Coordinates of C-alpha atoms and ligand atoms in Angstrom, one line a residue:
M1436 CA -57.5 21.7 69.2
A1437 CA -56.5 19.7 65.8
L1438 CA -59.8 17.6 66.8
N1439 CA -62.3 20.9 67.3
G1440 CA -65.4 19.5 65.3
K1441 CA -63.6 16.4 63.7
K1442 CA -66.8 13.9 62.8
I1443 CA -65.0 10.4 63.8
V1444 CA -66.6 7.3 63.8
L1445 CA -65.8 5.4 66.7
G1446 CA -66.0 1.7 65.6
I1447 CA -65.7 -1.4 68.7
S1448 CA -65.4 -4.5 68.1
G1449 CA -65.3 -7.8 71.1
S1450 CA -62.0 -7.4 72.6
I1451 CA -61.7 -7.2 77.3
A1452 CA -60.2 -4.2 75.6
A1453 CA -63.6 -2.2 74.7
Y1454 CA -63.9 -1.3 77.6
K1455 CA -60.8 1.3 77.3
A1456 CA -63.3 2.4 74.9
A1457 CA -65.0 4.9 77.4
V1458 CA -62.3 6.6 78.2
L1459 CA -61.2 7.0 73.7
T1460 CA -64.9 8.6 74.0
R1461 CA -64.4 10.4 76.7
L1462 CA -61.2 12.6 75.6
L1463 CA -62.2 12.3 71.8
I1464 CA -65.0 14.5 73.0
K1465 CA -63.2 17.1 75.8
E1466 CA -60.9 17.9 72.5
G1467 CA -64.2 18.8 70.7
A1468 CA -64.7 15.7 68.4
E1469 CA -67.8 14.8 67.2
V1470 CA -68.3 10.6 67.8
Q1471 CA -70.7 8.4 65.7
I1472 CA -70.2 4.7 67.5
V1473 CA -70.6 2.2 65.7
I1474 CA -70.1 -0.9 67.9
T1475 CA -70.2 -4.7 66.3
P1476 CA -72.5 -7.6 67.8
A1477 CA -69.5 -9.1 70.4
G1478 CA -68.2 -5.2 71.0
K1479 CA -71.7 -5.3 73.0
E1480 CA -71.3 -8.3 75.5
F1481 CA -67.7 -6.2 76.4
I1482 CA -69.8 -2.4 76.5
T1483 CA -73.4 -1.8 77.0
P1484 CA -74.0 0.6 74.2
I1485 CA -75.4 3.3 77.4
T1486 CA -72.4 3.3 78.2
L1487 CA -71.5 5.2 75.5
S1488 CA -74.1 6.7 74.0
A1489 CA -74.4 8.8 78.0
L1490 CA -70.9 10.0 76.6
T1491 CA -71.5 11.0 73.1
S1492 CA -75.1 11.8 73.5
K1493 CA -76.2 9.8 70.2
P1494 CA -77.4 6.4 69.7
V1495 CA -75.1 3.4 69.3
I1496 CA -75.2 2.0 66.4
S1497 CA -75.3 -1.8 65.7
E1498 CA -77.7 -3.2 63.2
F1499 CA -78.3 -2.5 60.2
F1500 CA -82.2 -1.6 60.8
S1501 CA -84.6 -2.1 63.3
Q1502 CA -87.9 -4.2 62.9
R1503 CA -89.5 -2.1 66.2
D1504 CA -89.2 0.7 64.6
G1505 CA -88.2 0.2 60.7
T1506 CA -85.0 2.6 60.6
W1507 CA -82.4 1.8 58.5
H1508 CA -78.7 3.0 59.5
S1509 CA -76.6 4.1 56.3
H1510 CA -73.2 3.1 56.4
V1511 CA -72.9 5.2 53.4
D1512 CA -73.8 8.5 55.4
L1513 CA -71.5 7.7 57.9
G1514 CA -69.5 7.1 55.4
L1515 CA -69.3 10.8 54.0
W1516 CA -70.6 12.2 57.2
A1517 CA -66.6 11.4 59.0
D1518 CA -64.0 12.9 58.8
A1519 CA -61.8 9.9 60.4
M1520 CA -63.2 6.5 61.3
L1521 CA -61.1 4.6 64.6
I1522 CA -61.5 1.2 64.9
A1523 CA -60.5 0.8 68.7
P1524 CA -60.6 -2.2 69.7
A1525 CA -59.8 -3.5 66.3
T1526 CA -60.2 -7.7 66.8
A1527 CA -57.8 -10.5 64.9
A1528 CA -61.4 -10.7 63.2
T1529 CA -62.5 -7.1 62.6
I1530 CA -59.2 -6.7 60.8
G1531 CA -59.0 -9.8 58.9
K1532 CA -62.9 -8.9 57.6
M1533 CA -61.7 -5.4 56.7
A1534 CA -59.0 -6.9 54.8
N1535 CA -60.6 -9.6 52.7
G1536 CA -64.1 -7.2 52.6
I1537 CA -66.6 -9.4 54.7
A1538 CA -69.4 -6.9 55.2
D1539 CA -70.9 -9.1 57.9
N1540 CA -71.7 -6.2 60.0
M1541 CA -72.7 -3.1 60.4
L1542 CA -68.7 -2.2 61.2
I1543 CA -67.4 -2.9 58.5
T1544 CA -69.5 -2.2 56.1
T1545 CA -68.7 1.7 57.4
Y1546 CA -65.5 1.0 57.1
L1547 CA -66.6 -0.4 53.6
S1548 CA -68.4 3.0 52.7
M1549 CA -65.3 5.3 54.6
K1550 CA -64.7 8.2 52.0
A1551 CA -62.5 9.9 55.4
P1552 CA -58.7 8.3 56.8
V1553 CA -59.0 5.5 58.8
F1554 CA -57.1 4.2 62.0
I1555 CA -57.0 1.0 63.1
A1556 CA -55.9 0.1 67.3
P1557 CA -55.5 -3.8 67.3
A1558 CA -56.8 -6.2 70.2
M1559 CA -55.2 -9.4 70.8
D1560 CA -53.4 -12.2 72.9
L1561 CA -49.6 -11.9 71.3
D1562 CA -49.7 -15.3 69.5
M1563 CA -52.9 -13.7 67.4
C1564 CA -51.3 -10.7 67.2
A1565 CA -47.8 -12.6 65.4
H1566 CA -50.2 -15.5 63.1
P1567 CA -48.8 -14.8 59.7
S1568 CA -53.0 -14.4 58.8
T1569 CA -52.9 -11.1 61.1
V1570 CA -49.5 -9.9 60.0
R1571 CA -50.4 -10.7 56.7
N1572 CA -54.3 -8.7 57.0
L1573 CA -52.0 -5.8 58.5
D1574 CA -50.4 -5.6 55.7
L1575 CA -53.3 -5.8 53.4
L1576 CA -54.6 -3.1 55.3
R1577 CA -51.7 -0.9 55.4
S1578 CA -51.2 -0.9 52.0
Y1579 CA -54.9 0.1 51.3
G1580 CA -53.7 3.5 53.1
N1581 CA -55.1 3.0 56.5
H1582 CA -53.4 3.8 59.4
I1583 CA -52.3 0.9 62.0
I1584 CA -51.8 2.3 65.4
E1585 CA -49.3 -0.2 66.4
P1586 CA -50.6 -2.3 69.5
A1587 CA -48.0 -1.6 72.5
S1588 CA -46.1 -4.7 74.1
G1589 CA -47.1 -5.5 78.2
E1590 CA -49.5 -7.7 80.6
L1591 CA -52.1 -8.4 78.2
A1592 CA -56.5 -9.7 79.7
S1593 CA -54.8 -13.1 79.8
K1594 CA -51.9 -12.6 82.2
L1595 CA -49.7 -13.5 78.9
V1596 CA -46.8 -10.9 78.9
G1597 CA -46.0 -9.4 74.5
K1598 CA -47.3 -7.6 71.7
G1599 CA -51.1 -7.1 71.5
R1600 CA -52.4 -5.0 73.9
M1601 CA -54.9 -1.8 72.0
E1602 CA -52.6 1.2 72.4
E1603 CA -53.6 3.6 75.6
P1604 CA -56.6 5.7 75.2
E1605 CA -54.1 9.4 75.0
N1606 CA -51.9 7.6 72.4
I1607 CA -54.3 7.4 69.8
V1608 CA -56.0 10.7 70.5
K1609 CA -52.7 11.9 69.8
V1610 CA -51.9 9.9 67.2
L1611 CA -55.1 11.4 65.4
Q1612 CA -54.3 14.8 66.4
D1613 CA -50.5 15.1 64.7
Y1614 CA -52.3 13.7 61.9
F1615 CA -54.9 16.5 61.8
D1616 CA -52.3 18.6 62.8
A1617 CA -49.9 18.0 60.2
K1618 CA -52.4 17.4 57.7
Q1619 CA -52.0 20.5 55.6
T1620 CA -48.4 21.3 56.0
L1621 CA -47.0 20.1 52.1
Q1622 CA -49.9 22.2 50.5
G1623 CA -48.7 23.7 47.3
K1624 CA -45.6 21.6 47.3
H1625 CA -44.5 19.5 44.4
V1626 CA -42.3 16.7 45.5
L1627 CA -40.2 14.7 43.4
I1628 CA -39.4 11.0 44.5
T1629 CA -37.0 8.0 43.5
A1630 CA -37.9 4.7 45.0
G1631 CA -36.5 0.7 44.4
P1632 CA -33.7 -0.7 42.5
T1633 CA -32.4 -0.6 38.9
Y1634 CA -32.1 -2.9 36.8
E1635 CA -29.0 -2.4 34.2
Q1636 CA -29.3 -4.9 31.7
I1637 CA -26.6 -7.4 30.6
D1638 CA -28.3 -9.1 27.3
P1639 CA -32.2 -9.6 26.8
V1640 CA -33.2 -11.7 30.0
R1641 CA -30.6 -10.7 32.2
F1642 CA -29.6 -7.4 34.4
I1643 CA -27.2 -6.0 37.5
G1644 CA -30.9 -5.4 40.2
N1645 CA -30.6 -5.0 43.8
Y1646 CA -33.3 -6.4 46.9
S1647 CA -34.8 -3.3 47.4
S1648 CA -38.4 -3.5 47.4
G1649 CA -39.5 0.4 46.8
R1650 CA -41.5 0.1 49.8
M1651 CA -39.7 3.8 52.0
G1652 CA -40.1 5.4 48.8
F1653 CA -44.1 4.4 47.8
A1654 CA -44.4 4.8 51.9
L1655 CA -42.9 8.5 52.0
A1656 CA -44.8 9.2 49.1
E1657 CA -48.6 8.2 50.1
E1658 CA -47.4 10.5 53.3
C1659 CA -46.6 13.4 51.6
A1660 CA -49.5 12.9 48.9
E1661 CA -51.8 12.9 52.2
R1662 CA -50.2 16.0 53.8
G1663 CA -51.1 17.9 50.7
A1664 CA -48.8 17.3 48.3
E1665 CA -48.3 16.7 44.9
V1666 CA -45.9 14.2 44.2
T1667 CA -43.9 12.7 41.4
L1668 CA -42.8 8.9 41.7
I1669 CA -40.4 7.9 39.7
A1670 CA -40.0 4.2 40.5
G1671 CA -37.5 1.5 39.4
P1672 CA -38.9 -2.5 38.7
V1673 CA -41.1 -3.3 42.0
E1674 CA -44.2 -4.6 42.9
Q1675 CA -45.7 -2.3 44.8
K1676 CA -49.1 0.0 44.0
T1677 CA -50.0 3.4 44.6
V1678 CA -53.2 4.5 46.4
H1679 CA -53.2 8.9 46.3
P1680 CA -54.4 10.0 44.0
A1681 CA -52.4 13.2 43.9
I1682 CA -49.6 10.3 43.4
R1683 CA -48.4 10.8 39.8
R1684 CA -45.8 7.5 38.7
I1685 CA -43.3 7.3 36.1
D1686 CA -41.8 3.6 35.8
V1687 CA -37.9 3.3 34.7
Q1688 CA -35.7 0.5 34.4
S1689 CA -32.6 1.4 34.4
A1690 CA -30.5 4.2 36.1
S1691 CA -29.9 6.5 32.8
E1692 CA -34.4 6.1 32.3
M1693 CA -34.4 7.0 35.8
Y1694 CA -31.7 9.6 35.6
A1695 CA -33.3 11.3 33.0
A1696 CA -36.2 11.3 34.2
T1697 CA -35.4 12.7 38.2
L1698 CA -33.4 16.0 35.9
S1699 CA -36.5 16.7 33.7
A1700 CA -38.7 16.3 36.7
F1701 CA -36.6 18.6 39.1
P1702 CA -36.8 22.0 38.2
A1703 CA -40.7 22.3 38.7
S1704 CA -40.6 20.9 42.1
D1705 CA -39.8 22.1 45.7
I1706 CA -38.5 19.2 47.4
G1707 CA -36.6 16.0 46.0
I1708 CA -36.2 12.5 48.0
L1709 CA -33.7 10.3 46.7
C1710 CA -34.8 6.8 47.8
A1711 CA -33.3 4.1 45.1
A1712 CA -31.7 2.3 44.9
V1713 CA -29.6 2.9 42.1
A1714 CA -27.0 0.9 40.6
D1715 CA -23.6 2.3 40.5
F1716 CA -22.3 0.4 37.3
T1717 CA -24.1 -0.4 34.2
P1718 CA -22.8 -2.9 31.7
K1719 CA -21.3 -1.3 28.9
D1720 CA -22.7 -2.2 25.4
P1721 CA -25.6 -5.3 26.5
A1722 CA -25.9 -7.9 24.2
R1723 CA -28.4 -7.7 22.2
V1724 CA -28.8 -11.5 21.8
K1725 CA -29.0 -14.0 24.9
I1726 CA -25.2 -14.9 26.2
K1727 CA -24.3 -18.3 25.7
R1728 CA -22.9 -21.2 27.9
E1729 CA -19.3 -21.3 27.4
K1730 CA -16.2 -22.8 29.0
D1731 CA -14.1 -19.7 29.0
D1732 CA -15.1 -17.0 32.1
L1733 CA -17.6 -14.3 30.6
I1734 CA -15.9 -10.5 31.6
L1735 CA -18.7 -8.1 32.2
H1736 CA -17.4 -4.9 31.3
L1737 CA -19.6 -2.2 33.5
V1738 CA -18.7 1.4 33.5
P1739 CA -20.2 4.3 36.5
T1740 CA -24.0 5.2 35.9
Q1741 CA -24.5 8.4 36.7
D1742 CA -25.2 10.1 40.1
I1743 CA -28.8 11.5 40.6
A1744 CA -28.5 12.8 43.9
A1745 CA -25.2 14.5 43.3
A1746 CA -26.6 16.1 39.5
L1747 CA -29.8 17.5 41.6
G1748 CA -27.3 18.8 44.4
R1749 CA -25.9 20.3 41.5
E1750 CA -28.5 22.1 40.2
K1751 CA -30.5 22.2 43.6
K1752 CA -31.8 26.4 44.0
A1753 CA -32.1 28.5 47.1
H1754 CA -36.0 27.3 47.5
Q1755 CA -35.7 23.3 47.4
C1756 CA -34.8 20.8 49.6
L1757 CA -32.6 17.8 48.9
V1758 CA -33.0 14.6 50.9
G1759 CA -31.3 11.7 50.2
F1760 CA -30.9 8.2 52.2
A1761 CA -27.6 5.8 52.9
L1762 CA -27.0 2.9 53.8
E1763 CA -23.8 1.7 55.2
T1764 CA -22.2 -0.8 56.3
N1765 CA -19.1 0.7 58.0
D1766 CA -18.5 3.9 59.6
E1767 CA -21.7 4.3 59.3
V1768 CA -22.5 7.6 60.2
A1769 CA -18.7 9.3 58.7
H1770 CA -19.5 7.6 55.3
A1771 CA -23.2 9.0 55.2
R1772 CA -22.2 12.8 56.4
E1773 CA -19.5 12.5 54.3
K1774 CA -22.1 12.2 50.9
M1775 CA -25.1 14.3 52.2
K1776 CA -22.3 17.1 51.7
R1777 CA -20.7 15.7 48.0
K1778 CA -24.7 15.8 47.0
N1779 CA -25.3 19.4 49.0
L1780 CA -28.6 17.8 50.5
D1781 CA -30.1 18.7 53.2
F1782 CA -30.3 16.0 55.2
I1783 CA -29.8 11.9 54.9
V1784 CA -31.2 9.3 56.5
L1785 CA -29.0 6.3 57.3
N1786 CA -30.6 3.1 57.7
S1787 CA -27.3 0.1 58.9
L1788 CA -27.8 -3.3 57.7
N1789 CA -26.0 -3.6 60.6
D1790 CA -29.4 -3.6 62.6
K1791 CA -31.6 -6.1 62.5
G1792 CA -35.3 -5.1 61.1
A1793 CA -33.7 -2.7 59.0
G1794 CA -32.5 -2.5 55.4
F1795 CA -34.0 -4.2 52.4
R1796 CA -37.0 -6.5 51.7
V1797 CA -38.7 -5.7 55.3
S1798 CA -41.5 -3.7 56.1
T1799 CA -39.8 -1.7 59.2
N1800 CA -37.0 0.1 58.9
K1801 CA -34.2 2.1 62.1
I1802 CA -32.9 5.8 60.7
T1803 CA -30.7 8.0 61.8
I1804 CA -31.2 11.5 60.2
L1805 CA -28.3 13.3 60.3
S1806 CA -28.0 17.4 58.6
Q1807 CA -25.6 19.2 59.3
E1808 CA -26.8 20.3 62.8
E1809 CA -28.0 17.4 64.0
Q1810 CA -28.2 13.6 64.6
I1811 CA -31.1 11.7 65.2
E1812 CA -32.0 8.5 66.0
F1813 CA -35.2 6.9 65.9
P1814 CA -36.5 3.2 66.9
L1815 CA -36.8 -0.2 64.7
K1816 CA -40.2 0.8 63.4
D1817 CA -43.1 0.0 60.5
K1818 CA -41.9 2.0 56.9
R1819 CA -45.3 3.3 56.9
A1820 CA -44.1 5.5 60.8
V1821 CA -40.7 5.8 59.9
A1822 CA -42.2 7.6 56.4
E1823 CA -44.0 9.8 58.4
D1824 CA -40.6 11.1 61.1
I1825 CA -39.0 11.1 57.6
V1826 CA -41.9 14.0 56.3
L1827 CA -42.0 16.1 59.6
H1828 CA -38.6 16.4 59.9
L1829 CA -38.5 17.8 56.5
V1830 CA -41.6 19.9 57.5
K1831 CA -39.3 21.3 59.9
T1832 CA -36.6 21.4 57.9
I1833 CA -38.7 23.5 54.9
A1834 CA -39.9 26.1 57.3
K1835 CA -36.7 27.2 58.9
P1836 CA -36.2 30.3 57.2
Ligands
C5P2912 O1 -23.7 7.1 47.3 P1 -24.9 5.8 47.6 O2 -25.2 5.8 46.4 O3 -24.7 5.3 48.8 O4 -25.9 7.3 47.9 C1 -26.5 6.8 48.1 C2 -28.0 8.2 47.8 O5 -27.8 8.4 46.3 C3 -29.6 7.5 48.4 O6 -30.4 8.7 48.0 C4 -29.0 6.8 46.8 O7 -30.9 6.6 46.0 C5 -28.6 8.0 45.8 N1 -27.9 8.0 44.8 C6 -28.6 8.5 43.6 N2 -27.5 8.3 41.8 C7 -27.0 7.2 41.5 C8 -26.1 7.0 43.2 C9 -26.9 7.1 44.5 O8 -29.5 8.9 42.9 N3 -26.7 6.5 40.7

């Protein structure tokens, strides 16, 4: 009973999917949760507060205050009271306001005051769902650390068929249950994560780099921190930001800097996740001044870098767990398995450049987890959801005797 006694603020905005909010409320209460509903003015057009308050045994909050009896609803108190906030359905308008801090109703002010994790279940027509502004707003909300419960595909109220349907109440409840179930599974663990590319200097203005955005490693860092871990994140040059206070970030540039930082942090770590796309070669003697254009060919002398994963694999003690990544273009599984063995990893996460939507510079990934005994294939998902799958597998691995 992961939701037993949990205090949940359920925000409802103006979508036809609001009718499902009654079932959702009922399910949450059946699981033992205490539910406080906050509804937008448009939400009330789709479902009446009387239906909802009859289910929660609490008045539904919609206005900032009541002129009639002078009561004032404190969004700040709600933000402190809740163990989680769930916005279901979340319309394009509500998502846009949340992403941009437009606090013109009680639901948005409550969201902005929220101290607890926030789950958002969008509901809208397929074209609104695919619009660049919606995509950007959802990306912004994700970057603030919110959990997006992806809308499902299927027939929509408009009779159009596509992505935009609010996830079914049973599945939304499951997301919350899984969250609370797994929340403290990494309590007391130290997790070391490498992320992003490395830049290998050619001269003062040029480098050899790669397309890694760091998104996967940063998503893993947030996921581990939310589950109670202390995280050390060694990041190459990336645009990503960290959100959770339990993440200690160390910025590095080159493969050799990443090697030094990672090796020094490993002895104090229980888990290492090596997600960085580390350069395999680096210029032997970087020029001290900018290399000038000449008529002749320019030949760079490159030397191999040190393999961080392999070095940690050699250092690994019995209580430590090591996870690597493999990005392959051919004979994926065989190559990944060979790397797992050679680098002494407990498991390896394979992504193939042949899968659309997987790999560099995209917000999604499609992975296969390989361990000595297992081969588990996952569907294409948002990188944060992929991070969750990886961490759940990690939790299972470290629980094994
Ligand atoms: O051999 P390959 O580079 O494909 O292996 C990928 C795995 O090894 C990833 O987990 C990556 O982070 C790690 N790696 C590393 N140091 C390197 C090269 C790769 O830690 N120099």
